[in-house]
Structure formats: structure tokens, C-alpha cells
Coordinates of C-alpha atoms in Angstrom, one line a residue:
Chain A
X69 CA -48.7 -119.3 -26.8
X70 CA -48.2 -116.5 -29.2
X71 CA -48.0 -113.3 -26.9
X72 CA -46.6 -110.9 -29.8
X73 CA -47.3 -110.6 -33.1
X74 CA -45.4 -112.3 -36.0
X75 CA -44.0 -109.1 -37.3
X76 CA -42.7 -107.9 -33.9
X77 CA -39.6 -110.2 -35.3
X78 CA -39.2 -108.0 -37.9
X79 CA -39.4 -104.8 -36.2
X80 CA -36.9 -106.3 -33.2
X81 CA -34.7 -107.7 -35.9
X82 CA -34.4 -104.1 -37.6
X83 CA -34.2 -102.3 -34.6
X84 CA -31.0 -104.2 -33.2
X85 CA -29.4 -103.8 -36.8
X86 CA -30.4 -100.1 -36.7
X87 CA -29.5 -98.8 -32.8
X88 CA -26.5 -97.2 -34.4
X89 CA -28.2 -95.5 -36.6
X90 CA -31.2 -94.7 -34.3
X91 CA -28.7 -93.6 -31.7
X92 CA -26.8 -91.3 -34.6
X93 CA -29.9 -90.0 -35.8
X94 CA -31.1 -88.7 -32.3
X95 CA -27.5 -87.2 -31.5
X96 CA -28.0 -85.1 -35.2
X97 CA -31.5 -84.2 -33.8
X98 CA -30.2 -82.7 -30.8
X99 CA -27.6 -81.1 -32.8
X100 CA -29.4 -79.5 -35.0
X101 CA -31.9 -78.4 -32.1
X102 CA -29.0 -76.8 -30.5
X103 CA -27.9 -74.7 -33.4
X104 CA -31.4 -73.7 -34.4
X105 CA -32.6 -70.3 -33.8
X106 CA -35.1 -71.8 -31.1
X107 CA -32.2 -72.3 -28.6
X108 CA -29.8 -69.5 -29.9
X109 CA -32.3 -66.9 -30.9
X110 CA -30.4 -65.9 -34.0
X111 CA -33.0 -63.9 -36.1
X112 CA -35.7 -63.8 -33.2
X113 CA -37.2 -60.5 -32.2
X114 CA -37.6 -60.6 -28.3
X115 CA -40.4 -58.4 -26.8
X116 CA -39.2 -55.1 -25.7
X117 CA -41.2 -52.3 -23.7
X118 CA -40.8 -49.6 -27.1
X119 CA -40.8 -50.7 -30.3
X120 CA -37.2 -49.0 -31.0
X121 CA -36.4 -48.9 -34.6
X122 CA -32.4 -49.1 -35.4
X123 CA -33.4 -48.6 -39.6
X124 CA -35.3 -45.5 -38.4
X125 CA -32.6 -43.6 -36.2
X126 CA -29.8 -45.5 -38.2
X127 CA -30.6 -45.2 -41.7
X128 CA -33.6 -42.6 -41.4
X129 CA -32.0 -40.1 -39.3
X130 CA -28.2 -40.9 -39.3
X131 CA -27.7 -41.1 -35.5
X132 CA -24.4 -42.7 -35.1
X133 CA -23.8 -46.0 -32.9
X134 CA -21.9 -44.0 -30.1
X135 CA -24.3 -41.6 -30.1
X136 CA -26.6 -44.1 -27.8
X137 CA -23.6 -47.1 -27.2
X138 CA -21.4 -44.5 -25.8
X139 CA -18.9 -47.0 -23.9
X140 CA -18.3 -49.3 -26.4
X141 CA -14.9 -47.9 -27.5
X142 CA -13.7 -48.0 -23.8
X143 CA -15.5 -50.7 -22.1
X144 CA -16.6 -54.5 -22.5
X145 CA -20.3 -53.3 -22.2
X146 CA -21.1 -51.0 -25.6
X147 CA -23.8 -49.4 -22.9
X148 CA -27.6 -49.1 -22.9
X149 CA -28.7 -45.2 -23.3
X150 CA -30.2 -43.8 -20.2
X151 CA -33.8 -42.9 -20.5
X152 CA -32.4 -39.2 -20.9
X153 CA -30.5 -39.8 -24.4
X154 CA -34.1 -40.9 -25.7
X155 CA -35.5 -38.0 -24.1
X156 CA -32.9 -35.4 -25.6
X157 CA -34.9 -35.3 -28.8
X158 CA -38.1 -36.8 -27.7
X159 CA -38.8 -34.0 -24.9
X160 CA -39.3 -32.1 -28.5
X161 CA -40.7 -34.4 -31.2
X162 CA -43.5 -37.4 -31.0
X163 CA -43.9 -36.1 -27.5
X164 CA -47.6 -37.3 -27.8
X165 CA -46.7 -40.7 -29.0
X166 CA -48.3 -43.2 -27.0
X167 CA -46.0 -45.5 -28.5
X168 CA -43.1 -43.5 -26.1
X169 CA -45.3 -43.3 -23.1
X170 CA -42.8 -46.1 -21.3
X171 CA -39.9 -43.8 -22.0
X172 CA -41.7 -41.1 -20.6
X173 CA -42.7 -42.8 -17.5
X174 CA -39.5 -43.8 -16.7
X175 CA -38.1 -39.9 -17.2
X176 CA -40.9 -39.0 -14.9
X177 CA -40.5 -41.7 -12.2
X178 CA -37.2 -42.0 -12.1
X179 CA -38.0 -45.8 -12.6
X180 CA -35.4 -47.3 -15.4
X181 CA -37.2 -48.8 -18.8
X182 CA -36.3 -52.9 -18.7
X183 CA -34.9 -53.7 -22.1
X184 CA -34.7 -57.1 -23.1
X185 CA -31.3 -58.2 -23.9
X186 CA -31.1 -59.1 -27.4
X187 CA -27.1 -60.4 -27.3
X188 CA -26.6 -62.4 -25.0
X189 CA -23.9 -64.6 -24.0
X190 CA -23.8 -67.1 -21.3
X191 CA -22.0 -65.9 -17.6
X192 CA -19.1 -68.7 -18.6
X193 CA -17.6 -66.3 -21.5
X194 CA -15.5 -63.1 -21.2
X195 CA -16.5 -60.6 -23.7
X196 CA -15.0 -57.6 -24.6
X197 CA -16.5 -54.6 -27.0
X198 CA -13.7 -52.1 -26.8
X199 CA -11.0 -54.6 -27.8
X200 CA -12.8 -55.8 -31.0
X201 CA -13.7 -51.8 -32.1
X202 CA -10.2 -51.4 -31.5
X203 CA -8.6 -53.8 -33.7
X204 CA -10.9 -53.3 -36.3
X205 CA -13.9 -55.3 -36.0
X206 CA -16.8 -53.7 -37.8
X207 CA -20.1 -53.4 -36.0
X208 CA -22.1 -55.1 -38.3
X209 CA -19.5 -57.9 -38.9
X210 CA -21.1 -59.2 -35.8
X211 CA -24.5 -57.4 -35.2
X212 CA -25.3 -57.8 -38.7
X213 CA -27.5 -54.8 -40.9
X214 CA -28.7 -53.2 -37.9
X215 CA -29.3 -50.3 -40.2
X216 CA -31.9 -52.3 -41.8
X217 CA -33.9 -53.5 -38.9
X218 CA -36.8 -52.3 -37.9
X219 CA -36.9 -53.9 -34.6
X220 CA -33.7 -55.3 -33.2
X221 CA -32.7 -59.1 -33.3
X222 CA -29.2 -61.2 -32.8
X223 CA -27.8 -61.6 -36.2
X224 CA -25.4 -64.8 -35.6
X225 CA -25.8 -67.8 -33.4
X226 CA -23.1 -66.3 -30.9
X227 CA -22.2 -70.3 -31.0
X228 CA -18.6 -70.4 -29.8
X229 CA -17.4 -72.0 -33.3
X230 CA -18.9 -68.6 -35.0
X231 CA -16.6 -67.2 -32.4
X232 CA -13.5 -69.0 -33.5
X233 CA -14.4 -68.2 -37.3
X234 CA -13.1 -65.1 -37.0
X235 CA -10.7 -65.6 -34.0
X236 CA -8.8 -68.5 -36.4
X237 CA -9.0 -66.2 -39.4
X238 CA -9.3 -62.4 -38.2
X239 CA -8.0 -61.5 -41.7
X240 CA -11.2 -62.5 -43.5
X241 CA -13.1 -59.7 -41.5
X242 CA -11.0 -56.5 -40.3
X243 CA -11.0 -53.4 -41.7
X244 CA -9.4 -50.1 -41.2
X245 CA -10.3 -48.5 -38.1
X246 CA -12.2 -45.2 -39.3
X247 CA -15.0 -48.0 -41.0
X248 CA -16.0 -49.8 -38.1
X249 CA -19.2 -48.0 -37.4
X250 CA -19.5 -47.3 -40.8
X251 CA -22.8 -49.5 -41.8
X252 CA -22.3 -49.6 -45.5
X253 CA -18.9 -50.5 -45.5
X254 CA -18.2 -53.0 -48.6
X255 CA -15.0 -55.0 -48.5
X256 CA -12.2 -54.3 -51.1
X257 CA -12.8 -55.6 -54.2
X258 CA -11.0 -54.7 -57.5
X259 CA -13.7 -51.9 -58.2
X260 CA -14.0 -50.7 -54.9
X261 CA -10.3 -50.6 -53.1
X262 CA -9.8 -50.0 -49.6
X263 CA -6.6 -48.2 -47.9
X264 CA -4.8 -49.4 -44.7
X265 CA -3.9 -47.2 -42.1
X266 CA -0.7 -46.4 -44.0
X267 CA -2.7 -45.2 -46.9
X268 CA -2.0 -48.3 -49.1
X269 CA -4.7 -49.3 -51.4
X270 CA -6.0 -53.4 -51.6
X271 CA -8.2 -54.9 -53.8
X272 CA -9.0 -58.0 -51.7
X273 CA -9.9 -58.7 -48.1
X274 CA -7.2 -61.2 -46.9
X275 CA -4.2 -59.1 -47.8
X276 CA -5.8 -56.3 -46.5
X277 CA -7.0 -58.0 -43.2
X278 CA -2.9 -59.3 -43.1
X279 CA -1.5 -56.0 -43.4
X280 CA -4.2 -54.7 -40.8
X281 CA -3.3 -57.6 -38.1
X282 CA 0.2 -56.4 -38.6
X283 CA -1.1 -52.5 -38.3
X284 CA -3.3 -53.0 -35.3
X285 CA -0.7 -55.0 -33.6
X286 CA -3.5 -58.5 -33.0
X287 CA -2.0 -61.0 -31.0
X288 CA -1.1 -64.2 -32.8
X289 CA -3.7 -66.9 -33.5
X290 CA -2.5 -69.1 -30.8
X291 CA -3.4 -66.4 -28.2
X292 CA -6.9 -65.3 -29.3
X293 CA -7.8 -68.7 -29.7
X294 CA -6.7 -70.0 -26.1
X295 CA -9.3 -71.1 -24.4
X296 CA -8.4 -68.7 -21.1
X297 CA -9.0 -65.7 -23.8
X298 CA -12.5 -65.9 -23.4
X299 CA -12.9 -68.6 -20.9
X300 CA -11.7 -66.8 -17.9
Chain B
X140 CA -40.1 -84.3 15.0
X141 CA -43.0 -82.3 16.8
X142 CA -42.6 -79.0 18.3
X143 CA -42.4 -80.0 22.1
X144 CA -39.6 -82.6 21.3
X145 CA -37.5 -80.2 19.2
X146 CA -37.6 -77.7 21.8
X147 CA -36.6 -80.2 24.7
X148 CA -33.5 -81.1 22.3
X149 CA -32.4 -77.7 21.8
X150 CA -32.5 -77.3 25.9
X151 CA -30.6 -80.5 25.7
X152 CA -27.8 -79.0 23.5
X153 CA -27.4 -75.9 25.0
X154 CA -29.2 -75.8 29.0
X155 CA -30.9 -72.9 29.6
X156 CA -32.1 -73.4 32.8
X157 CA -33.2 -70.2 34.2
X158 CA -31.0 -69.0 37.0
X159 CA -32.5 -66.9 39.8
X160 CA -30.7 -64.6 42.2
X161 CA -31.0 -66.2 45.3
X162 CA -29.4 -69.6 44.0
X163 CA -26.5 -67.5 42.8
X164 CA -25.9 -65.7 46.1
X165 CA -26.4 -68.9 48.1
X166 CA -23.5 -70.3 45.7
X167 CA -21.6 -67.2 45.9
X168 CA -21.7 -67.5 49.9
X169 CA -20.1 -70.6 49.9
X170 CA -17.1 -69.8 48.4
X171 CA -13.7 -67.8 49.8
X172 CA -11.4 -65.6 47.9
X173 CA -11.3 -65.1 44.2
X174 CA -12.9 -67.2 42.1
X175 CA -13.4 -67.3 38.5
X176 CA -16.1 -68.1 35.8
X177 CA -17.2 -67.8 32.7
X178 CA -21.0 -67.9 32.8
X179 CA -23.7 -67.8 35.3
X180 CA -24.2 -71.9 34.6
X181 CA -20.8 -72.3 35.5
X182 CA -21.2 -70.2 38.8
X183 CA -24.0 -72.4 39.9
X184 CA -22.3 -75.5 39.0
X185 CA -25.3 -76.8 37.3
X186 CA -25.3 -80.5 36.3
X187 CA -26.4 -79.3 32.6
X188 CA -23.2 -77.2 32.8
X189 CA -21.3 -80.2 33.6
X190 CA -22.5 -82.2 31.3
X191 CA -21.6 -80.1 28.8
X192 CA -18.6 -79.0 30.0
X193 CA -17.6 -82.2 30.0
X194 CA -18.7 -83.3 26.1
X195 CA -16.4 -82.0 23.3
X196 CA -19.6 -81.4 21.1
X197 CA -23.1 -80.6 22.1
X198 CA -25.8 -83.8 21.7
X199 CA -26.4 -84.2 18.4
X200 CA -23.6 -82.7 16.4
X201 CA -21.7 -85.5 15.5
X202 CA -24.1 -87.8 15.0
X203 CA -24.8 -89.2 11.4
X204 CA -28.3 -90.3 11.1
X205 CA -29.3 -89.7 7.6
X206 CA -29.6 -93.0 5.9
X207 CA -28.3 -91.9 2.5
X208 CA -25.0 -94.1 2.3
X209 CA -21.9 -93.4 1.1
X210 CA -21.9 -95.4 -2.0
X211 CA -25.3 -93.6 -2.9
X212 CA -23.3 -90.4 -2.5
X213 CA -20.8 -91.4 -5.0
X214 CA -22.8 -92.9 -7.3
X215 CA -25.1 -89.6 -7.6
X216 CA -21.5 -87.2 -7.3
X217 CA -20.3 -89.6 -10.3
X218 CA -23.7 -88.8 -12.5
X219 CA -23.4 -85.2 -11.6
X220 CA -19.8 -85.1 -12.7
X221 CA -20.5 -87.0 -16.2
X222 CA -23.6 -84.9 -16.7
X223 CA -21.9 -81.2 -15.8
X224 CA -21.1 -80.2 -19.2
X225 CA -25.1 -80.8 -20.5
X226 CA -25.7 -77.7 -18.4
X227 CA -24.2 -75.9 -21.4
X228 CA -27.0 -77.2 -23.8
X229 CA -29.3 -75.2 -22.5
X230 CA -31.7 -72.8 -24.0
X231 CA -30.8 -69.0 -21.9
X232 CA -33.7 -67.6 -20.5
X233 CA -34.5 -63.7 -21.5
X234 CA -32.4 -61.1 -19.7
X235 CA -33.7 -57.4 -18.6
X236 CA -31.2 -55.0 -19.1
X237 CA -31.9 -51.8 -17.2
X238 CA -30.2 -48.8 -17.8
X239 CA -29.9 -45.4 -16.1
X240 CA -32.7 -42.9 -16.0
X241 CA -30.1 -40.3 -16.0
X242 CA -26.2 -41.6 -16.2
X243 CA -24.1 -39.8 -13.4
X244 CA -21.1 -38.3 -15.5
X245 CA -18.0 -39.9 -16.2
X246 CA -19.3 -43.6 -15.5
X247 CA -18.7 -45.7 -17.9
X248 CA -20.8 -49.0 -17.5
X249 CA -18.5 -52.4 -17.4
X250 CA -15.3 -50.0 -16.3
X251 CA -14.8 -49.4 -12.4
X252 CA -14.4 -46.2 -10.8
X253 CA -12.1 -45.3 -8.2
X254 CA -12.5 -42.9 -5.5
X255 CA -9.8 -41.5 -3.1
X256 CA -11.3 -41.5 0.5
X257 CA -10.5 -42.3 4.0
X258 CA -11.8 -45.4 6.2
X259 CA -12.0 -44.3 10.1
X260 CA -11.0 -47.0 13.1
X261 CA -10.8 -45.2 16.3
X262 CA -10.7 -41.8 15.0
X263 CA -7.7 -42.5 12.8
X264 CA -8.1 -42.2 9.2
X265 CA -6.8 -44.7 6.9
X266 CA -6.3 -43.2 3.1
X267 CA -8.1 -45.6 1.0
X268 CA -8.8 -45.9 -2.9
X269 CA -12.4 -47.5 -3.5
X270 CA -13.0 -49.7 -6.4
X271 CA -16.9 -49.1 -7.4
X272 CA -18.9 -50.6 -10.4
X273 CA -21.9 -48.6 -11.1
X274 CA -21.8 -46.9 -7.7
X275 CA -21.3 -50.1 -5.9
X276 CA -18.1 -50.4 -4.0
X277 CA -16.5 -53.6 -4.3
X278 CA -12.9 -53.4 -3.3
X279 CA -10.6 -51.2 -1.2
X280 CA -6.7 -50.6 -1.3
X281 CA -4.6 -48.4 0.2
X282 CA -4.0 -44.9 -1.8
X283 CA -0.4 -45.0 -2.8
X284 CA -0.4 -41.1 -3.1
X285 CA -1.0 -40.9 0.1
X286 CA 2.1 -40.4 2.6
X287 CA 0.3 -42.2 5.3
X288 CA -0.5 -45.5 3.2
X289 CA 2.0 -45.9 0.5
X290 CA -0.4 -48.3 -1.2
X291 CA -0.8 -50.4 2.0
X292 CA -3.9 -51.4 3.7
X293 CA -4.3 -53.2 7.2
X294 CA -7.2 -56.0 7.5
X295 CA -9.5 -53.3 9.3
X296 CA -9.4 -51.5 6.1
X297 CA -9.7 -54.2 3.8
X298 CA -12.6 -56.1 5.8
X299 CA -14.3 -52.2 6.2
X300 CA -16.0 -53.1 2.6
X301 CA -18.0 -55.4 4.1
X302 CA -19.7 -53.1 6.6
X303 CA -21.0 -51.4 3.4
X304 CA -23.2 -54.8 2.7
X305 CA -23.8 -55.7 6.3
X306 CA -27.9 -56.2 6.6
X307 CA -27.4 -54.7 9.9
X308 CA -26.3 -51.5 8.9
X309 CA -28.4 -48.6 9.3
X310 CA -30.1 -47.7 6.2
X311 CA -32.8 -45.3 7.2
X312 CA -34.3 -43.4 10.5
X313 CA -36.2 -46.0 12.3
X314 CA -38.4 -44.7 15.2
X315 CA -39.0 -48.2 17.6
X316 CA -37.9 -50.3 15.5
X317 CA -40.2 -48.6 12.4
X318 CA -39.4 -47.2 9.3
X319 CA -39.4 -43.1 9.5
X320 CA -38.3 -40.2 7.4
X321 CA -35.7 -37.4 8.5
X322 CA -38.7 -35.1 8.3
X323 CA -40.5 -36.9 10.8
X324 CA -37.0 -37.2 13.2
X325 CA -36.8 -33.4 13.3
X326 CA -40.5 -32.9 13.8
X327 CA -40.4 -35.0 16.8
X328 CA -37.1 -33.7 18.1
X329 CA -38.2 -29.9 18.4
X330 CA -40.6 -30.2 21.0
X331 CA -38.2 -31.8 23.2
X332 CA -35.1 -29.6 22.2
X333 CA -37.6 -26.8 22.8
X334 CA -37.9 -27.9 26.5
X335 CA -34.2 -28.3 26.8
X336 CA -33.4 -25.0 25.7
X337 CA -35.2 -23.5 29.1
X338 CA -32.7 -26.1 31.1
X339 CA -29.8 -25.3 29.2
X340 CA -29.6 -28.8 27.8
X341 CA -29.2 -30.1 31.2
X342 CA -31.1 -33.5 30.1
X343 CA -29.4 -34.3 26.8
X344 CA -26.2 -36.9 26.3
X345 CA -24.6 -37.3 23.3
X346 CA -23.1 -40.8 23.0
X347 CA -20.7 -41.1 20.0
X348 CA -17.5 -43.3 19.3
X349 CA -14.4 -41.1 18.9
X350 CA -14.4 -38.0 16.5
X351 CA -11.9 -36.7 14.4
X352 CA -13.4 -35.2 11.2
X353 CA -13.4 -31.4 12.1
X354 CA -16.7 -30.8 10.1
X355 CA -18.7 -32.9 12.4
X356 CA -16.7 -32.3 16.0
X357 CA -17.2 -28.4 15.1
X358 CA -21.0 -29.4 14.5
X359 CA -20.9 -30.6 18.4
X360 CA -19.2 -27.8 19.7
X361 CA -21.7 -25.5 18.1
X362 CA -24.2 -27.6 19.4
X363 CA -22.7 -27.6 23.0
X364 CA -22.5 -23.8 23.0
X365 CA -26.2 -23.5 22.6
X366 CA -26.8 -26.2 25.1
X367 CA -23.8 -25.4 27.7
X368 CA -25.6 -28.0 30.6
X369 CA -25.7 -30.7 27.9
X370 CA -23.2 -33.5 28.1
X371 CA -20.8 -35.4 25.0
X372 CA -19.6 -38.6 25.7
X373 CA -17.1 -40.5 23.7
X374 CA -16.9 -44.3 23.7
X375 CA -14.2 -46.4 22.0
X376 CA -14.0 -50.3 23.3
X377 CA -10.4 -50.4 22.3
X378 CA -8.9 -47.0 23.0
X379 CA -5.4 -45.1 23.2
X380 CA -6.3 -43.1 26.1
X381 CA -3.5 -44.3 28.0
X382 CA -1.1 -43.1 25.4
X383 CA -2.5 -39.8 25.0
X384 CA -2.3 -39.5 29.0
X385 CA 1.2 -40.3 28.2
X386 CA 1.7 -37.9 26.1
X387 CA 0.5 -35.2 28.2
X388 CA 2.8 -35.9 31.1
X389 CA 5.7 -36.2 28.5
X390 CA 4.7 -33.2 26.7
X391 CA 2.1 -31.1 28.6
X392 CA -0.3 -31.7 26.1
X393 CA -1.9 -34.9 24.2
X394 CA 0.1 -35.1 21.0
X395 CA 0.7 -38.1 18.8
X396 CA 3.7 -39.2 18.2
X397 CA 5.1 -40.1 14.8
X398 CA 7.9 -42.2 14.7
X399 CA 10.4 -42.0 11.6
X400 CA 11.6 -46.0 11.2
X401 CA 13.5 -44.9 7.7
X402 CA 16.0 -42.8 10.1
X403 CA 16.2 -44.7 13.0
X404 CA 19.3 -46.8 13.8
X405 CA 18.0 -48.5 16.6
X406 CA 14.6 -49.0 17.4
X407 CA 13.6 -50.3 21.0
X408 CA 9.8 -51.2 21.3
X409 CA 7.9 -51.5 24.5
X410 CA 5.0 -53.7 23.9
X411 CA 4.2 -51.3 21.2
X412 CA 2.9 -53.5 18.1
X413 CA 3.4 -50.7 15.7
X414 CA 4.0 -53.2 12.7
X415 CA 0.5 -54.7 13.2
X416 CA -3.3 -53.8 11.8
X417 CA -5.1 -51.2 13.6
X418 CA -1.8 -49.1 15.3
X419 CA -2.1 -45.9 13.9
X420 CA 0.0 -45.3 10.7
X421 CA 1.1 -48.6 10.9
X422 CA 1.3 -48.7 6.9
X423 CA 3.6 -46.2 6.8
X424 CA 5.7 -47.6 9.8
X425 CA 5.7 -51.2 7.6
X426 CA 7.2 -49.2 4.3
X427 CA 9.6 -47.2 6.6
X428 CA 11.0 -50.3 8.8
X429 CA 11.5 -52.4 5.6
X430 CA 13.3 -49.4 3.8
X431 CA 16.3 -50.2 6.6
X432 CA 15.9 -53.7 6.6
X433 CA 18.3 -54.4 3.7
X434 CA 21.3 -56.1 4.4
X435 CA 23.5 -54.4 1.8
X436 CA 22.7 -50.5 3.2
X437 CA 22.8 -49.9 6.6
X438 CA 20.6 -51.7 8.5
X439 CA 18.5 -50.6 11.9
X440 CA 18.6 -53.2 15.0
X441 CA 15.4 -53.5 16.3
X442 CA 14.9 -54.6 20.0
X443 CA 11.3 -56.0 20.8
X444 CA 10.5 -56.0 24.4
X445 CA 7.1 -57.5 24.8
X446 CA 4.2 -59.4 26.6
X447 CA 2.6 -61.4 24.2
X448 CA 4.1 -62.6 20.6
X449 CA 3.0 -60.3 18.1
X450 CA 4.1 -60.2 14.4
X451 CA 6.4 -56.8 15.5
X452 CA 7.7 -59.0 17.9
X453 CA 8.5 -61.7 14.9
X454 CA 10.4 -59.2 13.4
X455 CA 12.7 -57.9 15.9
X456 CA 16.5 -58.8 16.0
X457 CA 16.2 -59.5 19.7
X458 CA 12.7 -60.2 21.4
X459 CA 12.6 -60.0 24.7
X460 CA 9.3 -61.5 26.4
X461 CA 8.5 -60.0 29.8
X462 CA 5.2 -59.7 31.9
X463 CA 3.1 -56.7 30.8
X464 CA 3.3 -55.3 34.8
X465 CA 6.9 -54.8 34.0
X466 CA 7.0 -52.9 30.8
X467 CA 7.1 -50.0 33.2
X468 CA 9.9 -51.1 35.6
X469 CA 12.4 -52.1 32.2
X470 CA 11.0 -48.2 30.9
X471 CA 12.4 -47.0 34.0
X472 CA 15.4 -49.0 33.9
X473 CA 16.2 -48.3 30.3
X474 CA 16.2 -44.6 30.9
X475 CA 18.8 -45.2 33.8
X476 CA 20.9 -47.2 32.1
X477 CA 21.7 -44.8 29.0
X478 CA 20.6 -41.4 28.7
X479 CA 22.8 -40.0 26.2
X480 CA 21.3 -36.6 26.7
X481 CA 22.5 -36.6 30.1
X482 CA 25.8 -38.8 29.5
X483 CA 24.7 -41.0 31.7
X484 CA 25.8 -44.7 30.7
X485 CA 25.4 -47.6 33.3
X486 CA 25.5 -51.1 33.4
X487 CA 22.3 -52.6 33.9
X488 CA 21.5 -54.9 37.2
X489 CA 22.0 -58.6 37.4
X490 CA 18.0 -59.1 37.0
X491 CA 18.2 -57.0 33.9
X492 CA 21.1 -58.3 31.9
X493 CA 19.0 -58.5 28.6
X494 CA 18.7 -54.7 28.5
X495 CA 23.0 -54.2 28.3
X496 CA 23.0 -54.7 24.8
X497 CA 19.8 -52.1 24.0
X498 CA 21.7 -49.7 26.7
X499 CA 24.9 -50.0 24.7
X500 CA 23.5 -49.6 21.7
X501 CA 21.7 -46.9 22.6
X502 CA 25.0 -45.1 23.9
X503 CA 26.9 -46.0 20.7
X504 CA 23.9 -44.0 18.9
X505 CA 24.1 -41.0 20.9
X506 CA 25.9 -39.0 18.2
X507 CA 23.7 -40.7 15.2
X508 CA 20.5 -40.1 13.8
X509 CA 17.5 -40.3 16.3
X510 CA 16.5 -43.7 17.9
X511 CA 12.6 -44.0 18.3
X512 CA 11.3 -45.9 21.6
X513 CA 7.3 -46.8 20.1
X514 CA 5.7 -47.8 23.5
X515 CA 2.1 -49.6 23.5
X516 CA -1.2 -48.5 25.2

């Protein structure tokens, strides 16, 4: 008695020989999913209690990063401003804006605003802002064009390979310490030379970066790519 | 398991048959001479207690009734280990980030703050540095700039941080078990205090631990001045009352003796565990004592006469175990044998031969620097 249709033979043959490709295809799909914004949140705007615009405050009003993120130069944590920082200005301007009601409510009641963390690393990764700032990694090298973001989103994937891209070759990204908070900074070109800490001009990033590695006293590539640098 | 059998089993494990007074008195009437017991059950000699006494573990504690096999356990653990790395491939859940409303000055989020303060134990303060993260104390270490600590702490000070997170720590005013407010307390206590005012406070009793805070002591004194008939009781489970009594006998007032082991050439300890936690000043004494234990420099010599093995005795050059009751005899004998101030230097009696070397050392040291003799309570 014929239980299966004749075509089943072809399908079974194909699947036996194709097993390797099916498994490989599944693996590839999972790998793609793992790196997709669905998992990493790269480029995804998360819900926030107040639609705070970095574009307006940074580009429009010219407020420095450190006015709000006060501890970025001294601590592992850049710091989220207390409600008081918002109210420094917003007790004077836009005092009736309904959008800002959660801020005023927080200030009245003493209950903290609950923001959603945008750049979130897993708990098994140790990250310190201050060391990156002090070694000449610009804010927008990792956080992207924050000055052009009406709503904040995570710029990079924050995956380990992304971290290692810089840790293996810091000279590709370093800039002079004075330019770290400059959101309009351009890497050196022939038309736009950049001076290192000693005042010497460079017209290409790699030679500038190599000079800065020495001047900022970066540890060796071996040291900063060692597992326990980040996984403590 | 139904409730009844569960209860039965519990009583089985821990016999809690109620004892009435008549039974205990009847049992006691049959005894003669000193008898010791550890619990009323033992005193009554109940069969339940005898059963528990002779079984090392209570019933049910050592039985393995789970049907889960060893093989099954290993299979599951193996699979868990093999897949442990997969947890890195999850999507992180959204995480809230909660800033201050008004950030305190000098706080740098992500970095600890250190506060110099003191932790008290039986009225003695230990100078400490407390590490604090966003207002939450996490670690206590000795204050290295304070002469009584020099960076050291003892186990009680180290463990005192846990008291901050003790669920039983009182955090608010309670009245008959219900949370109440300070204002309510003041309101409630005003009436009875007004009544006591007329009586001079005869009905007021204050119970505290040892208080060495000058401001609190001053407040209590002011209170007692207001209510002269009131009584202030101080209780400390482990106290140094005997030490203070001794100081009163020796010096006429309850003074604290402070030893300088860095200057001592000969140290005799009479049951004093001065290198161990809880002994006032032990953190400093450890440093001072150690400073004279360098074999390349003039060393001190340390005799420990003690009734229990202690870590102080373990550091001694010569340790003499004696009964606690004999400490006084030894102390008297020692002053008889060698009192450099009065020029006495005798040989000890046969029974206390071990005192000879101490007496000789103390005599030899009559012209050298001070030789402290520390004593316990």
C-alpha cells in the first residue's frame, strides 16, 4: 500500500543532501537576527516620558554635553541630569507646555522621572565613560550625530565586534582631547588639517591617531583587547 | 501532605510537648545536689527529648526521598552547561534609568563617596571610613588617619555594615506594632510626661546601652535634672564593669587604661585578649605590638597567662594556661615576686615555677622602659 505520494521520494532525497545547507541557512538567519536592530536596538527610538530633543538643545541652543551629563569625565557613568537641571531653564521658559508636565510633576512631588535607558550594555560588560573621554574618543564616535537627533536613539549596535573594531585599531578614531565634545569635528584631510596635543598638524587620521596614542598614553593593543579589560 | 500530618511531623522532629509546672517540680523534688540541664524537656527527661538526643539528625533531615536520579541530574546539568552561552543571545529588556530630582552636592554617580565616622560597640567608638554608593553604604574600613585605627578594623566593625540592611532594624516609629509618626509620638508622650512632672518623674525608667556620646549623655542628664526621681538604667550584655571597678580601686576613679605596646620591652597579659576584636583599642594595639616584633630590631617579650586559648595567646612567646580562678593568685604572686618600684625581687614558690622567668624579666627591666601588664575583665 502506498502511504506517501511518489513526489515524497524527491523531497526526502533533496532534504538528505540539503541538510547541510538547511542547517547552515538556519545558522545564517539566526546570526542575521542577532545583529538586527530588533535585537540590538540600533537606530530604534525607545519610549520616553518626555520627548526630549537633543537636536533642539544641542544644535539649537548650543548647550554642552557636560551641562547635563556631568560625570562623564570622572565616572563610569555619564550621568542622567536630575529634574533640577531641566527646571533651571524650564521654570522660566515653556512653563506651561503640556509636554513638560511630567518634569514639573517630578519637581513638585519629588518623584524621579523614569527614563528608558537608550544605550544599554549587558551586565557582564564593564564600561567606563571617563577613560574613553580622557583618551580622546569623541562623544559622537560612539553615540553618533546626537546633535541631529530629535528623539534619542542608540547609534551603534554595541555588539562586541563593534567595540573591538576600535580597541584593535584606536588610531582610526582618536581625536585631540579638546575636540572630544565637538559634535561637528571632522577627521583631518588635506584641506582640513588637525593639530595634535603638541601643535603638530596632520592631514590624515592614521598618522594623527598614532601620534595621539603616544600622547594620550594608551595601553597596548594587547592590553585593551584582553578579555578582562571589559569582562571583569 | 495534608495539614494535620504535616503538623504531626513537625512535632515529631522537634518535641514540643507542653510541660506544666507541677511535673517539673515533681522531677526536681527527686533530685539531690547540683543538676544541670539545657532545656526544660531535658530536665523532665521526657521520652521525646531522649529520642531526639540520641539521634544525630532530626527525623526526615537525612532522608533522600526525591525520585530524581543521579543520572537525570547529570543529564540536566550537562545540558544546562552546554547551553549556558546561549543566554548571551537574548534581547535585552528595556531598563529604566532613574535620576535624582535634586542631586546632592559632590555626588558623582558611578563613583563611591567616603565618609569618616565612628562605629560604636559597647560604648567604644571605632574610627572608620564608610564607602557609599548613591547614599547606600557598602563597605567599612578603618580610618588610616585616626590614631586609634591606623587603617585597621575588627570583625565587629566589618560586620556592622550588615546592620544597615537588617530587616529587623527599626526604620520608623511604631506604636503597638503599627507604623506611626514622630509627631504622633510627641503628642502621645506629652500627657504622661505632664503627669510625671508633678511626681518628679518617679514613674519614669530609661533603659539604654552604654552611651559614650557626649551630646546624648548631656540630653539624658538634662532630662534627669527635669525629672529628678526618674532612673536611667544602662545594660550591656558583655560589659567591662569589672575592669572599671579595678581601675577605681587602683586609681580612685573609673579611668580607662591605655597601653603603649610600642614602648614595652616586656608584656604580661593576665587573661587579656588585647589583640582580638572587641577589646577597646585592639586595632591600635595590634599595630603597636607588631612594631616591636621585628627580629632585626629590639623585640619585646610577651607572656600570656590565660584561661582560654586566644589569638593573643597564640602570639605570645610564652603562654601559660591556668584556670580563670587562679588569675588573681597569679597576679598577687607576681607583685610579690618582683616589684621594681619597691626593690623586691624574690624566687617564686614551687607551684608557680613558671613565674620565675617573668619575675626575672620584670626585674631586669626595672631601669628600662615601661612594661605594661594588661588584664582582662
